[in-house]
Amino acid sequence: MELSGKRILLIISGGIAAYKSLDLIRRLREHGASVRPVMTKAAQEFITPLAVGALSAGHVYLDLFSREDEQDVGHIRLARDTDLVVVAPASADLMAKMAHGLADDLASAVLLATDRPVLIAPAMNPKMWDAPPTRRNAETLKRDGIHFVGPMAGEMAESNEAGVGRMAEPLEIVSAVVKLLDGGPKPLAGRTVIVTSGPTHEPIDPVRYIANRSSGRQGHAIAAALAKLGADVALVSGPVTIPDPAGVRTVHVERAEEMLQAVISRLPADIAVMVAAVADWRVASSAGQKIKKQPGEPPPPLQLAENPDILKTVGHHEKRPKLVVGFAAETQDVVNNGRAKLERKGADMIVANDVSPETGVMGGIRNKVKIISANGIDEWPDLGKEEVADRLAALIAARLMET
Ligand code: CTP
């Protein structure tokens, strides 16, 4: 069975579509999954915990402040002891809470605390789905990496209104679950990967630092894409505001020197993908105390020192991974600079992108890259960073087979 041994935490929020959640529990179990249900207060107005408990053959979790449940598993464990969190139906209200990080009941607290992938099946009146706040919240949730199934177009259960808002059918939700949990072939199963991502912060003094515009989106997406292909991924991330990707071990560092240590200490590995926008320079001797303005004095000079080149170190290391991939952030002569970088850094592949301000790549959500390797140059179209990540992960898997 496709979902054998998989654990699903099913959050049922309020809405007439909650009646379909009963069937969903049955379908998920038919496919081999175990289902642990959480119900919001509103959900209990539509279906009873008794019915949910009977179908799931287990305890139904209802309260954040239930002493018994907190002693038994606790909401943090509830949030993590699962392979996937499914929210079906996801009401407009619960989506709003998720988008804003509210956690005033068990369902929302679990959603905020989880580090597992989350799939939501929205269900609401079409006017509510189309309303500007719901549009904004859906966008936010997508950006946060929440997966969606539906809503579908069709007749509403409670009125003869039609439009988009109907919850996906239980079997459609099961397919989405299978796709997320199984996710197809695992050509990188058993392979270890180190990915760097994000900027580094190089302190000037305890309150000031040198940084750059990297968001970490491309590196994080690559880590997630490699994990989806079965790789055991360690992501070494500089300071970013995006969440840690699911299915990946993330280590947070600040400075280039810390990033280098974190990477080197994880060798040997099969693959290294160095995506971080590592600061080339750090402040030669960062001050232990905040540097004060001195009236009448000129500003203090900033003496810079060169940072270690992490990609180059890995590319020439005695425990060099079989496949070393680097990025080249260029604003001019992308191909020639990329080629030179391949050589100089000891990489097998360079993903070169044009980061001129007009491209919006740095900090943006799209990317247009050229893949430079001994095999030549491959130019990819303008793609979302997730898609660049998926393609790159597939290419890495294929190249690894050749070595
Ligand atoms: N890189 C690294 N450590 C550094 C600098 C860069 O690991 N200290 C890696 C980046 O993660 C990226 C690649 O090197 O994979 C290219 O980064 P880039 O900044 O373009 O290279 P530079 O060597 O700084 O080249 P240039 O100064 O020509 O831009």
PDB file of C-alpha atoms in Angstrom, residues 6-149:
ATOM      1  CA  LYS A   6       2.923   6.635   7.209  1.00  0.00           C
ATOM      2  CA  ARG A   7       1.588   8.737  10.056  1.00  0.00           C
ATOM      3  CA  ILE A   8      -0.795  11.558   9.295  1.00  0.00           C
ATOM      4  CA  LEU A   9      -1.936  14.229  11.674  1.00  0.00           C
ATOM      5  CA  LEU A  10      -5.331  15.305  10.378  1.00  0.00           C
ATOM      6  CA  ILE A  11      -6.588  18.685  11.530  1.00  0.00           C
ATOM      7  CA  ILE A  12     -10.292  19.169  10.991  1.00  0.00           C
ATOM      8  CA  SER A  13     -11.494  22.763  11.140  1.00  0.00           C
ATOM      9  CA  GLY A  14     -15.031  24.112  11.037  1.00  0.00           C
ATOM     10  CA  GLY A  15     -17.113  23.947   7.894  1.00  0.00           C
ATOM     11  CA  ILE A  16     -19.804  21.861   6.341  1.00  0.00           C
ATOM     12  CA  ALA A  17     -17.113  20.006   4.370  1.00  0.00           C
ATOM     13  CA  ALA A  18     -16.030  18.444   7.680  1.00  0.00           C
ATOM     14  CA  TYR A  19     -18.435  15.609   6.906  1.00  0.00           C
ATOM     15  CA  LYS A  20     -16.068  14.590   4.113  1.00  0.00           C
ATOM     16  CA  SER A  21     -13.209  14.321   6.616  1.00  0.00           C
ATOM     17  CA  LEU A  22     -14.849  11.199   7.983  1.00  0.00           C
ATOM     18  CA  ASP A  23     -14.530   9.578   4.583  1.00  0.00           C
ATOM     19  CA  LEU A  24     -11.003  10.982   4.258  1.00  0.00           C
ATOM     20  CA  ILE A  25      -9.952   9.184   7.466  1.00  0.00           C
ATOM     21  CA  ARG A  26     -11.333   5.933   6.079  1.00  0.00           C
ATOM     22  CA  ARG A  27      -9.571   6.408   2.721  1.00  0.00           C
ATOM     23  CA  LEU A  28      -6.232   7.281   4.294  1.00  0.00           C
ATOM     24  CA  ARG A  29      -6.410   4.175   6.473  1.00  0.00           C
ATOM     25  CA  GLU A  30      -7.367   2.031   3.482  1.00  0.00           C
ATOM     26  CA  HIS A  31      -4.128   3.207   1.890  1.00  0.00           C
ATOM     27  CA  GLY A  32      -2.146   2.038   4.910  1.00  0.00           C
ATOM     28  CA  ALA A  33      -1.708   5.322   6.822  1.00  0.00           C
ATOM     29  CA  SER A  34      -2.433   5.814  10.496  1.00  0.00           C
ATOM     30  CA  VAL A  35      -4.460   8.925  11.251  1.00  0.00           C
ATOM     31  CA  ARG A  36      -4.274  11.015  14.397  1.00  0.00           C
ATOM     32  CA  PRO A  37      -7.126  13.533  14.397  1.00  0.00           C
ATOM     33  CA  VAL A  38      -7.212  17.034  15.887  1.00  0.00           C
ATOM     34  CA  MET A  39     -10.515  18.922  15.830  1.00  0.00           C
ATOM     35  CA  THR A  40     -11.139  22.623  16.308  1.00  0.00           C
ATOM     36  CA  LYS A  41     -14.096  23.783  18.357  1.00  0.00           C
ATOM     37  CA  ALA A  42     -15.937  24.803  15.204  1.00  0.00           C
ATOM     38  CA  ALA A  43     -15.349  21.362  13.645  1.00  0.00           C
ATOM     39  CA  GLN A  44     -17.190  19.812  16.584  1.00  0.00           C
ATOM     40  CA  GLU A  45     -20.277  21.818  15.608  1.00  0.00           C
ATOM     41  CA  PHE A  46     -20.388  19.865  12.341  1.00  0.00           C
ATOM     42  CA  ILE A  47     -19.200  16.352  13.227  1.00  0.00           C
ATOM     43  CA  THR A  48     -18.665  14.644  16.555  1.00  0.00           C
ATOM     44  CA  PRO A  49     -15.383  13.542  18.112  1.00  0.00           C
ATOM     45  CA  LEU A  50     -17.084  10.193  18.663  1.00  0.00           C
ATOM     46  CA  ALA A  51     -17.453   9.585  14.928  1.00  0.00           C
ATOM     47  CA  VAL A  52     -13.919  10.823  14.225  1.00  0.00           C
ATOM     48  CA  GLY A  53     -12.496   8.630  16.994  1.00  0.00           C
ATOM     49  CA  ALA A  54     -14.375   5.567  15.780  1.00  0.00           C
ATOM     50  CA  LEU A  55     -13.127   5.941  12.215  1.00  0.00           C
ATOM     51  CA  SER A  56      -9.538   6.713  13.151  1.00  0.00           C
ATOM     52  CA  ALA A  57      -9.471   4.010  15.838  1.00  0.00           C
ATOM     53  CA  GLY A  58      -7.653   6.243  18.269  1.00  0.00           C
ATOM     54  CA  HIS A  59      -7.714   9.263  20.490  1.00  0.00           C
ATOM     55  CA  VAL A  60      -9.128  12.521  19.164  1.00  0.00           C
ATOM     56  CA  TYR A  61      -7.242  15.622  20.269  1.00  0.00           C
ATOM     57  CA  LEU A  62      -9.425  18.615  21.066  1.00  0.00           C
ATOM     58  CA  ASP A  63      -7.880  20.946  23.631  1.00  0.00           C
ATOM     59  CA  LEU A  64      -4.649  22.842  23.924  1.00  0.00           C
ATOM     60  CA  PHE A  65      -4.977  22.972  27.679  1.00  0.00           C
ATOM     61  CA  SER A  66      -6.089  19.379  28.273  1.00  0.00           C
ATOM     62  CA  ARG A  67      -3.922  18.150  31.145  1.00  0.00           C
ATOM     63  CA  GLU A  68      -4.392  14.555  30.161  1.00  0.00           C
ATOM     64  CA  ASP A  69      -3.400  15.067  26.511  1.00  0.00           C
ATOM     65  CA  GLU A  70      -0.461  17.308  27.360  1.00  0.00           C
ATOM     66  CA  GLN A  71       0.901  14.628  29.694  1.00  0.00           C
ATOM     67  CA  ASP A  72       0.253  11.917  27.168  1.00  0.00           C
ATOM     68  CA  VAL A  73       1.810  13.412  24.023  1.00  0.00           C
ATOM     69  CA  GLY A  74       1.790  17.209  24.297  1.00  0.00           C
ATOM     70  CA  HIS A  75       1.116  19.549  21.419  1.00  0.00           C
ATOM     71  CA  ILE A  76       4.778  19.793  20.397  1.00  0.00           C
ATOM     72  CA  ARG A  77       5.111  16.044  20.018  1.00  0.00           C
ATOM     73  CA  LEU A  78       1.753  15.916  18.300  1.00  0.00           C
ATOM     74  CA  ALA A  79       3.150  18.435  15.809  1.00  0.00           C
ATOM     75  CA  ARG A  80       6.324  16.462  15.129  1.00  0.00           C
ATOM     76  CA  ASP A  81       5.451  12.770  15.583  1.00  0.00           C
ATOM     77  CA  THR A  82       3.989  12.568  12.125  1.00  0.00           C
ATOM     78  CA  ASP A  83       5.082  12.344   8.514  1.00  0.00           C
ATOM     79  CA  LEU A  84       2.619  14.917   7.272  1.00  0.00           C
ATOM     80  CA  VAL A  85       0.073  17.349   8.668  1.00  0.00           C
ATOM     81  CA  VAL A  86      -3.140  17.506   6.646  1.00  0.00           C
ATOM     82  CA  VAL A  87      -5.715  20.233   7.268  1.00  0.00           C
ATOM     83  CA  ALA A  88      -9.089  19.226   5.805  1.00  0.00           C
ATOM     84  CA  PRO A  89     -11.220  21.170   5.659  1.00  0.00           C
ATOM     85  CA  ALA A  90      -9.070  24.271   6.073  1.00  0.00           C
ATOM     86  CA  SER A  91     -11.463  27.107   6.879  1.00  0.00           C
ATOM     87  CA  ALA A  92     -10.789  30.744   5.988  1.00  0.00           C
ATOM     88  CA  ASP A  93     -10.383  31.385   9.701  1.00  0.00           C
ATOM     89  CA  LEU A  94      -7.761  28.669  10.230  1.00  0.00           C
ATOM     90  CA  MET A  95      -5.866  29.783   7.123  1.00  0.00           C
ATOM     91  CA  ALA A  96      -5.805  33.334   8.513  1.00  0.00           C
ATOM     92  CA  LYS A  97      -4.462  32.053  11.815  1.00  0.00           C
ATOM     93  CA  MET A  98      -1.785  30.000  10.054  1.00  0.00           C
ATOM     94  CA  ALA A  99      -0.747  32.941   7.890  1.00  0.00           C
ATOM     95  CA  HIS A 100      -0.326  35.130  10.958  1.00  0.00           C
ATOM     96  CA  GLY A 101       1.186  32.566  13.290  1.00  0.00           C
ATOM     97  CA  LEU A 102      -1.635  32.614  15.835  1.00  0.00           C
ATOM     98  CA  ALA A 103      -1.661  29.712  18.260  1.00  0.00           C
ATOM     99  CA  ASP A 104      -4.618  30.100  20.602  1.00  0.00           C
ATOM    100  CA  ASP A 105      -6.042  26.599  20.189  1.00  0.00           C
ATOM    101  CA  LEU A 106      -4.636  23.118  19.677  1.00  0.00           C
ATOM    102  CA  ALA A 107      -4.976  23.079  15.868  1.00  0.00           C
ATOM    103  CA  SER A 108      -3.243  26.411  15.321  1.00  0.00           C
ATOM    104  CA  ALA A 109      -0.569  25.711  17.964  1.00  0.00           C
ATOM    105  CA  VAL A 110       0.259  22.387  16.297  1.00  0.00           C
ATOM    106  CA  LEU A 111       0.473  24.101  12.895  1.00  0.00           C
ATOM    107  CA  LEU A 112       2.850  26.709  14.276  1.00  0.00           C
ATOM    108  CA  ALA A 113       4.992  24.127  16.085  1.00  0.00           C
ATOM    109  CA  THR A 114       5.310  21.545  13.342  1.00  0.00           C
ATOM    110  CA  ASP A 115       8.470  20.955  11.337  1.00  0.00           C
ATOM    111  CA  ARG A 116       6.736  18.492   9.019  1.00  0.00           C
ATOM    112  CA  PRO A 117       5.250  19.227   5.591  1.00  0.00           C
ATOM    113  CA  VAL A 118       1.726  20.608   5.730  1.00  0.00           C
ATOM    114  CA  LEU A 119      -1.001  20.008   3.148  1.00  0.00           C
ATOM    115  CA  ILE A 120      -4.210  22.014   3.340  1.00  0.00           C
ATOM    116  CA  ALA A 121      -7.555  21.428   1.615  1.00  0.00           C
ATOM    117  CA  PRO A 122      -9.345  24.772   1.811  1.00  0.00           C
ATOM    118  CA  ALA A 123     -13.143  24.765   1.888  1.00  0.00           C
ATOM    119  CA  MET A 124     -15.257  27.862   2.088  1.00  0.00           C
ATOM    120  CA  ASN A 125     -17.872  29.951   0.390  1.00  0.00           C
ATOM    121  CA  PRO A 126     -16.540  31.296  -2.969  1.00  0.00           C
ATOM    122  CA  LYS A 127     -16.929  34.883  -1.762  1.00  0.00           C
ATOM    123  CA  MET A 128     -14.764  34.090   1.239  1.00  0.00           C
ATOM    124  CA  TRP A 129     -12.158  32.384  -0.973  1.00  0.00           C
ATOM    125  CA  ASP A 130     -12.106  35.403  -3.296  1.00  0.00           C
ATOM    126  CA  ALA A 131     -11.984  37.972  -0.497  1.00  0.00           C
ATOM    127  CA  PRO A 132      -8.750  40.008  -0.460  1.00  0.00           C
ATOM    128  CA  PRO A 133      -7.679  38.850   3.031  1.00  0.00           C
ATOM    129  CA  THR A 134      -8.023  35.168   2.023  1.00  0.00           C
ATOM    130  CA  ARG A 135      -6.123  35.853  -1.228  1.00  0.00           C
ATOM    131  CA  ARG A 136      -3.318  37.437   0.796  1.00  0.00           C
ATOM    132  CA  ASN A 137      -3.302  34.628   3.339  1.00  0.00           C
ATOM    133  CA  ALA A 138      -3.204  31.942   0.638  1.00  0.00           C
ATOM    134  CA  GLU A 139      -0.241  33.712  -0.984  1.00  0.00           C
ATOM    135  CA  THR A 140       1.559  33.933   2.349  1.00  0.00           C
ATOM    136  CA  LEU A 141       0.958  30.257   3.078  1.00  0.00           C
ATOM    137  CA  LYS A 142       2.225  29.230  -0.359  1.00  0.00           C
ATOM    138  CA  ARG A 143       5.339  31.292   0.197  1.00  0.00           C
ATOM    139  CA  ASP A 144       5.777  29.603   3.575  1.00  0.00           C
ATOM    140  CA  GLY A 145       5.883  26.271   1.744  1.00  0.00           C
ATOM    141  CA  ILE A 146       2.405  25.058   2.669  1.00  0.00           C
ATOM    142  CA  HIS A 147       1.038  22.629   0.062  1.00  0.00           C
ATOM    143  CA  PHE A 148      -2.485  23.071  -1.265  1.00  0.00           C
ATOM    144  CA  VAL A 149      -5.019  20.649  -2.698  1.00  0.00           C
TER     145      VAL A 149
END
